[in-house]
Amino acid sequence: MTALGPDFVQFSLTPILIGILAAIACALPGNFLILRRQALIGDAISHVVLPGIVAAFLITGSLAAIPMLLGAAGAAIMAVILIEAIKRLGRIEPGAAMGVTFTALFAAGVLLLEQSDTSSVHLDVEHALMGNLESLVWLEAEGWASLIDPAALAMLPPELARIAAVAAFVSVLLIVFWRPLAIATFDEPFAATLGLPTALIGFALVVVSAIAAVAAFDAVGSIIVIAMFICPPAAARLMTDRLHIQVWWSVAFASLAAILGYVFAGYGPLWFGVENAVSAAGMIATVSGLILALACLFGPRRTRTGRPGETAA
Amino acid sequence: MTHPALELAARDGRHISGADLADSPLAVRGLTVSYGQKPAVFSLDATFPAEAMSAIVGPNGAGKSTMLKAALGIVPRLSGEVTVFGRPVEKARDRIAYVPQRASVDWDFPTTAIDVVLMGLYRDLSLLGWVRTRHIEAARAALDRVGMADFAGRQIGQLSGGQQQRVFLARALAQNADLYLLDEPFAGVDAATERAIIDVLKSLKAERRSVIAVHHDLATVPDYFDHVLLINVRRIAEGPVADVFTAENLQATYGGRLATAHLGQLVPASAPRTT
Amino acid sequence: MSGLLDALLLSAGYNAALVAIGAALLGFAAGAAGTFLFLRKRALVSDAVAHATLPGVALAFIAMVAAGASGRDLLGLLAGSALSATLGLLAVGWITRTTRLSEDAAIGAVLSVFFGFGVVLLTVIQTMSAGRQAGLESFLLGSTAGMLFADAAVIAVGGAMTVAATYLLRRPMTVVAFDPDYARAAGYDVARIDLAMMGLVMAVTVIGLKVVGLILIVAMLIIPAVTGRFWTERSEHVLWIASLTGAASGYVGAAISATAPALPTGPIIVLVATGFFVVSLFLAPVRGVAAALVRHRRFQHRVHLRQGLLALARAEPIHDRFTLATLARAGLIRPDGVATEAGRAQAAKAARDEHRWDAARRIHQDTALTGRYDGLTPIEAVFTADEIAEFDRLIEGPRIVAASEPVGAR
């Protein structure tokens, strides 16, 4: 079985793992974003990540990961605050407020990019948009045995540890704050009468989404992150009427999209007789879209239940 | 030498002693709430009696729901104080249960009837508490009390309007509160549901809890309630139903909207009703 | 600076002039089409449409190359983009109609999946023949360098046609945007009108791909429309202001970017539009922040003043500090909280007015008048002097026994 031999461990294992973890980290908060009709905040966050990393680069002068990620996270949080401010101050509907904010910030990011001295260091816009999952390989591995070899493990791509940590963080938060999140999402006035800090809960959800987006964008690029926020949870929503089961489905769909997407991107062209691979991130998004399409066509709970009172007593 | 108008005003003034406030499940002073540039509720005073069923009555747009929401702190108030059993409402949340108008939720939300009732047990469960048998039993008991025990596993969008209303009432029952605030609990429900709900509310009163409901149907006020607040942006009148629910006060509340014949049906001049 | 002036006067070179005019027309069209999108509360559908153009562009390229053409023919690429954008739009509608997913989820799904597929196709093209792809990536962020006259002509003609169509359809689109149920009941074909609106958005998007790129065309569809909203409550005026702001942003932005090589056209245009937005957000007299703050303070002042006067009239203690401060500033109470002469007089009037309203409700069965009571509207604004005198007679009539002075003596 050469398909799963040492080549696989060297070239495919870590990208697939990173892809799965990135997808899950985004899909988990995505469940609640969709239920709160805030799905497009992921769109907004993904676009402002670019100005964030450009600003970080201009300030620190380095392309190291941590400053980049801090810059992106800072930009995401600033964008969220700006959106809220514009919504309230200008009394503008949320979609338009988001649209104004993230397009303006994105334009600023592109401008800064062109202005900065990129002759010495190359900040690739396309990389930021589309990621580089295929290059997160584990060349030091020699086969499956390397999984228990501390020396080889030390040479794992750092992106893996980062995204694993973030995915774990997001999962833990979701478990701990499950109840307030569910109640505040379902019936916000009722949650307020219970004394739950509904505004804080909403803000925290968006901040956690921003953190997941920033961690994932490193691997799959910012635009694709939106697909991960929305498609697996949306497909899951059409499968069940229980919230916790919906979350499990979203994890399953996210993992499936990551695995199949990577495989099709890497090996698919070979089936067509073409040597080069295509974009893994793009293919993951496409596969998640196909899963969603299938759910829209065949999901057991896909239809609306209708307006209240219309069903038989 | 006082101006005659000031004399009249002094008659209006209500001087409530501290003892009254501590007993009253809900007392409101000078409450003003506005959306934009028009007050929905202006300088409202009201003191509700304990262990009674009270109605808040007035025309559409009169500020009834707004008053409840401002009292609960769900909408911000421009001025005024709200006390629940003598304490600020923020400190008395564990004694209040709220049944909102049904419109605000997403009926496709992945939650079943019993899930909704369990949300009412949040205080008990808090963040990480495991849902134990006693919680499930308490939830089922609440559903049973409203006649929805057989529908525990149904997704809420699959229920009729009346059934949904009962589930939200069950959620409030699960909270085991001393004060129940309901916003138009009988609006848009079938007769059987209305009977079921009023039975539950009366049993709450028998358990020495207080019930305050925004009520839309004038014809049933004397049957269901002991105490009534008539409101049209400001307090028009407040007190026991027998004293306050008069043609004159209703006319003042609703303006010209009540035909006098209809009014005669609502307020027969004979013996006071018992509830 | 002289470079900027030259650019603004269209004397900075052939290419610069073309870009400026093209950008102005594009901005005008985008402001117009975007206004209805915004009024219809569907601003971010434009993001889905824009991102959904990518697979179409790539497939058109592949098709043209396969057919032996150069693969860079603008019209061909734009035709492809329009096709896939249309598919994306239909997908958004289908998801929203047939499933329980809400529109924002549908938009986000279409946006990301179509774009992802487009990215896959771009990498396919990359492998097909290295270097050929460079032209397509310019559609992401726009690239106006070396714009041909033919390109500018496409933009100009397309932009003008879009604007004309928007102007002709503005009335039905406004009715549908404001209240689609009413429009349906009144006989408008809401589905067709919505389609027309999205068609205009699509046209603007496709035309704008070359100038600002697909990611930033969304900015031109949203920002001028929102900017226009701050200045007026009338939708026809929003349309004009949005269009003109969009055009100005396009023209000025293109001029600025012509003055230096490192200033890419798309982002500069968007940032100019954002500048207009920020100024409007704060300073617009109708809905700007400054104006709203002033209005709110005045309103608070009125409310607290009146509540304070009523409390004074009833001899109730006032606890609210803002009320006390308002009364003190108006000279109605002394620092120790006791009412001044003026305060007592105004308090008396406030109390009397409340009784007059009670009397009004008893006498007038007409809620058009009594319904105007909101605590702040002066009774003189609603009733005539002799009507108010009638109320006074009712108040001071024989039923009132508590007055310590004979009626009429002051």
Short mmCIF file of N, CA and C in Angstrom, two decimals, chain B residues 33-156:
data_model
loop_
_atom_site.label_atom_id
_atom_site.label_comp_id
_atom_site.label_asym_id
_atom_site.label_seq_id
_atom_site.Cartn_x
_atom_site.Cartn_y
_atom_site.Cartn_z
N VAL B 33 -39.60 55.61 29.19
CA VAL B 33 -38.86 54.82 28.20
C VAL B 33 -39.20 55.38 26.84
N SER B 34 -38.21 55.52 26.01
CA SER B 34 -38.52 56.01 24.67
C SER B 34 -37.74 55.25 23.62
N TYR B 35 -38.38 55.09 22.45
CA TYR B 35 -37.67 54.59 21.28
C TYR B 35 -37.50 55.80 20.38
N GLY B 36 -36.30 56.31 20.25
CA GLY B 36 -36.15 57.51 19.43
C GLY B 36 -36.64 58.74 20.16
N GLN B 37 -37.45 59.55 19.50
CA GLN B 37 -37.78 60.85 20.07
C GLN B 37 -39.15 60.88 20.72
N LYS B 38 -39.84 59.76 20.77
CA LYS B 38 -41.17 59.78 21.37
C LYS B 38 -41.21 58.85 22.56
N PRO B 39 -41.65 59.34 23.70
CA PRO B 39 -41.74 58.43 24.85
C PRO B 39 -42.82 57.38 24.60
N ALA B 40 -42.48 56.14 24.88
CA ALA B 40 -43.49 55.08 24.82
C ALA B 40 -44.19 54.98 26.16
N VAL B 41 -43.44 55.29 27.21
CA VAL B 41 -43.96 55.28 28.57
C VAL B 41 -43.42 56.55 29.22
N PHE B 42 -44.30 57.33 29.85
CA PHE B 42 -43.83 58.59 30.41
C PHE B 42 -44.18 58.68 31.88
N SER B 43 -43.17 58.83 32.71
CA SER B 43 -43.33 59.11 34.13
C SER B 43 -44.36 58.21 34.78
N LEU B 44 -44.18 56.90 34.58
CA LEU B 44 -45.18 55.94 35.04
C LEU B 44 -44.92 55.54 36.48
N ASP B 45 -45.99 55.56 37.28
CA ASP B 45 -45.91 55.04 38.64
C ASP B 45 -46.87 53.88 38.75
N ALA B 46 -46.42 52.82 39.42
CA ALA B 46 -47.33 51.70 39.65
C ALA B 46 -46.80 50.88 40.79
N THR B 47 -47.69 50.35 41.61
CA THR B 47 -47.30 49.46 42.70
C THR B 47 -48.23 48.27 42.69
N PHE B 48 -47.70 47.11 42.43
CA PHE B 48 -48.53 45.93 42.31
C PHE B 48 -48.60 45.18 43.64
N PRO B 49 -49.77 44.62 43.97
CA PRO B 49 -49.90 43.92 45.24
C PRO B 49 -49.35 42.50 45.16
N ALA B 50 -48.94 41.99 46.32
CA ALA B 50 -48.37 40.65 46.35
C ALA B 50 -49.47 39.60 46.35
N GLU B 51 -49.11 38.40 45.93
CA GLU B 51 -49.99 37.23 45.96
C GLU B 51 -51.32 37.51 45.28
N ALA B 52 -51.28 38.25 44.19
CA ALA B 52 -52.51 38.57 43.46
C ALA B 52 -52.25 38.42 41.98
N MET B 53 -53.35 38.44 41.23
CA MET B 53 -53.24 38.42 39.78
C MET B 53 -53.54 39.84 39.28
N SER B 54 -52.58 40.48 38.67
CA SER B 54 -52.73 41.85 38.21
C SER B 54 -52.66 41.90 36.70
N ALA B 55 -53.47 42.80 36.13
CA ALA B 55 -53.45 42.96 34.68
C ALA B 55 -52.94 44.34 34.33
N ILE B 56 -52.21 44.43 33.22
CA ILE B 56 -51.81 45.72 32.66
C ILE B 56 -52.58 45.85 31.36
N VAL B 57 -53.38 46.92 31.29
CA VAL B 57 -54.35 47.02 30.21
C VAL B 57 -54.26 48.39 29.54
N GLY B 58 -54.40 48.42 28.24
CA GLY B 58 -54.38 49.70 27.54
C GLY B 58 -54.41 49.46 26.04
N PRO B 59 -54.60 50.51 25.26
CA PRO B 59 -54.68 50.32 23.81
C PRO B 59 -53.34 49.94 23.21
N ASN B 60 -53.35 49.57 21.93
CA ASN B 60 -52.10 49.24 21.25
C ASN B 60 -51.17 50.43 21.25
N GLY B 61 -49.89 50.15 21.43
CA GLY B 61 -48.94 51.25 21.42
C GLY B 61 -48.96 52.05 22.70
N ALA B 62 -49.67 51.55 23.72
CA ALA B 62 -49.78 52.31 24.96
C ALA B 62 -48.59 52.14 25.86
N GLY B 63 -47.68 51.26 25.50
CA GLY B 63 -46.50 51.11 26.32
C GLY B 63 -46.54 49.94 27.27
N LYS B 64 -47.50 49.03 27.13
CA LYS B 64 -47.64 47.94 28.09
C LYS B 64 -46.44 47.00 28.06
N SER B 65 -46.12 46.52 26.83
CA SER B 65 -44.97 45.61 26.73
C SER B 65 -43.68 46.35 27.09
N THR B 66 -43.63 47.62 26.64
CA THR B 66 -42.43 48.41 26.94
C THR B 66 -42.22 48.52 28.43
N MET B 67 -43.31 48.72 29.16
CA MET B 67 -43.19 48.85 30.60
C MET B 67 -42.61 47.59 31.22
N LEU B 68 -43.14 46.44 30.77
CA LEU B 68 -42.61 45.17 31.30
C LEU B 68 -41.14 45.02 30.99
N LYS B 69 -40.80 45.28 29.73
CA LYS B 69 -39.41 45.06 29.33
C LYS B 69 -38.48 46.02 30.05
N ALA B 70 -38.93 47.26 30.25
CA ALA B 70 -38.07 48.20 30.97
C ALA B 70 -37.96 47.77 32.42
N ALA B 71 -39.07 47.25 32.98
CA ALA B 71 -39.03 46.79 34.36
C ALA B 71 -38.03 45.65 34.51
N LEU B 72 -37.93 44.82 33.49
CA LEU B 72 -37.00 43.69 33.56
C LEU B 72 -35.58 44.08 33.17
N GLY B 73 -35.42 45.29 32.68
CA GLY B 73 -34.10 45.70 32.25
C GLY B 73 -33.74 45.23 30.86
N ILE B 74 -34.72 44.79 30.09
CA ILE B 74 -34.43 44.32 28.74
C ILE B 74 -34.28 45.49 27.77
N VAL B 75 -35.03 46.57 28.02
CA VAL B 75 -34.81 47.78 27.24
C VAL B 75 -34.34 48.87 28.20
N PRO B 76 -33.51 49.78 27.73
CA PRO B 76 -32.98 50.78 28.66
C PRO B 76 -34.04 51.82 28.99
N ARG B 77 -34.00 52.35 30.22
CA ARG B 77 -34.98 53.36 30.58
C ARG B 77 -34.31 54.73 30.63
N LEU B 78 -35.10 55.72 30.28
CA LEU B 78 -34.59 57.08 30.25
C LEU B 78 -34.54 57.66 31.65
N SER B 79 -35.52 57.26 32.47
CA SER B 79 -35.47 57.69 33.87
C SER B 79 -36.41 56.80 34.66
N GLY B 80 -36.30 56.85 35.97
CA GLY B 80 -37.22 56.12 36.83
C GLY B 80 -36.56 54.98 37.57
N GLU B 81 -37.29 54.44 38.56
CA GLU B 81 -36.77 53.33 39.36
C GLU B 81 -37.72 52.16 39.29
N VAL B 82 -37.15 50.99 39.38
CA VAL B 82 -37.94 49.77 39.41
C VAL B 82 -37.48 48.94 40.59
N THR B 83 -38.41 48.52 41.46
CA THR B 83 -38.00 47.62 42.53
C THR B 83 -38.85 46.35 42.49
N VAL B 84 -38.20 45.26 42.79
CA VAL B 84 -38.86 43.96 42.86
C VAL B 84 -38.70 43.46 44.28
N PHE B 85 -39.84 43.35 45.00
CA PHE B 85 -39.81 43.00 46.42
C PHE B 85 -38.85 43.92 47.18
N GLY B 86 -38.90 45.20 46.81
CA GLY B 86 -38.12 46.18 47.55
C GLY B 86 -36.69 46.34 47.12
N ARG B 87 -36.21 45.49 46.24
CA ARG B 87 -34.82 45.59 45.82
C ARG B 87 -34.74 45.93 44.34
N PRO B 88 -33.59 46.50 43.90
CA PRO B 88 -33.46 46.80 42.46
C PRO B 88 -33.58 45.52 41.64
N VAL B 89 -34.15 45.66 40.46
CA VAL B 89 -34.48 44.46 39.70
C VAL B 89 -33.24 43.63 39.38
N GLU B 90 -32.09 44.28 39.19
CA GLU B 90 -30.88 43.51 38.86
C GLU B 90 -30.51 42.56 39.99
N LYS B 91 -30.91 42.89 41.22
CA LYS B 91 -30.52 42.04 42.34
C LYS B 91 -31.61 41.04 42.70
N ALA B 92 -32.70 41.08 41.96
CA ALA B 92 -33.80 40.20 42.36
C ALA B 92 -34.17 39.24 41.24
N ARG B 93 -33.26 39.01 40.32
CA ARG B 93 -33.60 38.21 39.14
C ARG B 93 -34.00 36.79 39.50
N ASP B 94 -33.50 36.27 40.58
CA ASP B 94 -33.84 34.89 40.89
C ASP B 94 -35.28 34.76 41.38
N ARG B 95 -35.96 35.89 41.56
CA ARG B 95 -37.33 35.78 42.02
C ARG B 95 -38.34 36.08 40.91
N ILE B 96 -37.84 36.36 39.72
CA ILE B 96 -38.73 36.72 38.61
C ILE B 96 -38.67 35.66 37.51
N ALA B 97 -39.82 35.39 36.91
CA ALA B 97 -39.84 34.58 35.69
C ALA B 97 -40.63 35.35 34.65
N TYR B 98 -40.16 35.31 33.43
CA TYR B 98 -40.74 36.14 32.36
C TYR B 98 -41.21 35.26 31.21
N VAL B 99 -42.44 35.47 30.79
CA VAL B 99 -42.96 34.77 29.61
C VAL B 99 -43.20 35.82 28.53
N PRO B 100 -42.31 35.92 27.55
CA PRO B 100 -42.42 37.00 26.56
C PRO B 100 -43.50 36.73 25.52
N GLN B 101 -43.81 37.70 24.72
CA GLN B 101 -44.63 37.47 23.54
C GLN B 101 -43.91 36.51 22.65
N ARG B 102 -44.64 35.68 21.94
CA ARG B 102 -44.00 34.56 21.28
C ARG B 102 -43.10 34.92 20.11
N ALA B 103 -43.22 36.16 19.62
CA ALA B 103 -42.61 36.42 18.32
C ALA B 103 -41.10 36.34 18.25
N SER B 104 -40.40 36.43 19.34
CA SER B 104 -38.97 36.74 19.20
C SER B 104 -38.06 35.57 18.86
N VAL B 105 -38.53 34.34 18.81
CA VAL B 105 -37.57 33.25 18.60
C VAL B 105 -37.60 32.72 17.17
N ASP B 106 -36.56 32.00 16.84
CA ASP B 106 -36.45 31.34 15.55
C ASP B 106 -37.08 29.95 15.69
N TRP B 107 -38.23 29.72 15.06
CA TRP B 107 -38.95 28.47 15.27
C TRP B 107 -38.24 27.26 14.68
N ASP B 108 -37.25 27.52 13.84
CA ASP B 108 -36.48 26.40 13.30
C ASP B 108 -35.29 26.05 14.18
N PHE B 109 -35.13 26.73 15.28
CA PHE B 109 -33.98 26.48 16.15
C PHE B 109 -33.99 25.02 16.60
N PRO B 110 -32.81 24.40 16.58
CA PRO B 110 -32.75 22.99 16.98
C PRO B 110 -32.96 22.80 18.47
N THR B 111 -34.19 22.85 18.91
CA THR B 111 -34.46 22.62 20.32
C THR B 111 -35.85 22.03 20.47
N THR B 112 -36.01 21.13 21.44
CA THR B 112 -37.30 20.50 21.64
C THR B 112 -38.01 21.15 22.82
N ALA B 113 -39.26 20.73 23.04
CA ALA B 113 -40.04 21.33 24.13
C ALA B 113 -39.32 21.16 25.46
N ILE B 114 -38.82 19.98 25.72
CA ILE B 114 -38.19 19.78 27.03
C ILE B 114 -36.87 20.54 27.11
N ASP B 115 -36.16 20.71 25.99
CA ASP B 115 -34.95 21.52 26.00
C ASP B 115 -35.27 22.95 26.44
N VAL B 116 -36.39 23.47 25.92
CA VAL B 116 -36.77 24.84 26.27
C VAL B 116 -37.05 24.94 27.77
N VAL B 117 -37.79 23.96 28.31
CA VAL B 117 -38.10 24.02 29.74
C VAL B 117 -36.83 23.90 30.57
N LEU B 118 -35.89 23.07 30.12
CA LEU B 118 -34.63 22.92 30.86
C LEU B 118 -33.86 24.24 30.91
N MET B 119 -34.07 25.09 29.90
CA MET B 119 -33.40 26.40 29.94
C MET B 119 -33.86 27.17 31.16
N GLY B 120 -35.10 26.92 31.58
CA GLY B 120 -35.58 27.61 32.77
C GLY B 120 -34.86 27.16 34.03
N LEU B 121 -34.23 26.00 33.96
CA LEU B 121 -33.53 25.49 35.14
C LEU B 121 -32.08 25.95 35.16
N TYR B 122 -31.76 26.95 34.33
CA TYR B 122 -30.36 27.37 34.22
C TYR B 122 -29.77 27.75 35.57
N ARG B 123 -30.56 28.45 36.38
CA ARG B 123 -30.03 28.86 37.69
C ARG B 123 -29.56 27.69 38.49
N ASP B 124 -30.34 26.64 38.40
CA ASP B 124 -30.02 25.44 39.14
C ASP B 124 -28.78 24.74 38.55
N LEU B 125 -28.74 24.72 37.22
CA LEU B 125 -27.68 23.97 36.56
C LEU B 125 -26.39 24.77 36.46
N SER B 126 -26.52 26.03 36.28
CA SER B 126 -25.41 26.95 36.02
C SER B 126 -24.55 26.43 34.88
N LEU B 127 -23.27 26.80 34.85
CA LEU B 127 -22.47 26.53 33.65
C LEU B 127 -22.27 25.05 33.38
N LEU B 128 -21.72 24.39 34.36
CA LEU B 128 -21.21 23.04 34.06
C LEU B 128 -22.01 21.94 34.71
N GLY B 129 -23.12 22.32 35.35
CA GLY B 129 -23.85 21.27 36.06
C GLY B 129 -24.36 20.19 35.13
N TRP B 130 -24.28 18.99 35.56
CA TRP B 130 -24.77 17.87 34.79
C TRP B 130 -26.29 17.81 34.91
N VAL B 131 -26.98 17.57 33.82
CA VAL B 131 -28.43 17.44 33.90
C VAL B 131 -28.78 16.10 34.53
N ARG B 132 -29.33 16.15 35.74
CA ARG B 132 -29.61 14.89 36.44
C ARG B 132 -31.07 14.53 36.29
N THR B 133 -31.40 13.37 36.81
CA THR B 133 -32.78 12.90 36.72
C THR B 133 -33.73 13.90 37.33
N ARG B 134 -33.30 14.52 38.46
CA ARG B 134 -34.26 15.40 39.12
C ARG B 134 -34.57 16.62 38.24
N HIS B 135 -33.59 17.05 37.43
CA HIS B 135 -33.85 18.17 36.53
C HIS B 135 -34.86 17.76 35.47
N ILE B 136 -34.63 16.57 34.90
CA ILE B 136 -35.55 16.09 33.87
C ILE B 136 -36.94 15.93 34.46
N GLU B 137 -36.98 15.45 35.68
CA GLU B 137 -38.31 15.26 36.30
C GLU B 137 -38.98 16.59 36.55
N ALA B 138 -38.21 17.56 37.02
CA ALA B 138 -38.79 18.87 37.23
C ALA B 138 -39.31 19.45 35.92
N ALA B 139 -38.54 19.27 34.86
CA ALA B 139 -38.97 19.79 33.56
C ALA B 139 -40.24 19.08 33.09
N ARG B 140 -40.27 17.78 33.25
CA ARG B 140 -41.46 17.04 32.84
C ARG B 140 -42.67 17.46 33.67
N ALA B 141 -42.43 17.69 34.96
CA ALA B 141 -43.55 18.11 35.81
C ALA B 141 -44.10 19.44 35.32
N ALA B 142 -43.21 20.35 34.95
CA ALA B 142 -43.67 21.65 34.45
C ALA B 142 -44.47 21.47 33.17
N LEU B 143 -43.98 20.62 32.27
CA LEU B 143 -44.70 20.38 31.02
C LEU B 143 -46.05 19.75 31.32
N ASP B 144 -46.08 18.87 32.29
CA ASP B 144 -47.32 18.20 32.63
C ASP B 144 -48.34 19.20 33.15
N ARG B 145 -47.84 20.14 33.93
CA ARG B 145 -48.73 21.13 34.51
C ARG B 145 -49.43 21.97 33.45
N VAL B 146 -48.79 22.14 32.30
CA VAL B 146 -49.43 22.90 31.22
C VAL B 146 -50.04 21.97 30.18
N GLY B 147 -50.05 20.69 30.47
CA GLY B 147 -50.70 19.75 29.57
C GLY B 147 -49.88 19.38 28.35
N MET B 148 -48.57 19.55 28.44
CA MET B 148 -47.74 19.26 27.27
C MET B 148 -46.78 18.09 27.51
N ALA B 149 -47.07 17.25 28.48
CA ALA B 149 -46.13 16.18 28.82
C ALA B 149 -45.86 15.26 27.64
N ASP B 150 -46.88 15.06 26.78
CA ASP B 150 -46.68 14.12 25.67
C ASP B 150 -45.86 14.71 24.54
N PHE B 151 -45.59 16.01 24.61
CA PHE B 151 -44.91 16.65 23.49
C PHE B 151 -43.46 16.99 23.82
N ALA B 152 -42.94 16.37 24.87
CA ALA B 152 -41.62 16.77 25.36
C ALA B 152 -40.54 16.71 24.28
N GLY B 153 -40.64 15.72 23.40
CA GLY B 153 -39.55 15.54 22.45
C GLY B 153 -39.75 16.24 21.13
N ARG B 154 -40.84 17.01 21.01
CA ARG B 154 -41.10 17.63 19.71
C ARG B 154 -40.27 18.89 19.51
N GLN B 155 -39.78 19.08 18.30
CA GLN B 155 -39.10 20.33 17.99
C GLN B 155 -40.13 21.46 18.00
N ILE B 156 -39.76 22.59 18.53
CA ILE B 156 -40.78 23.59 18.82
C ILE B 156 -41.50 24.13 17.60
#
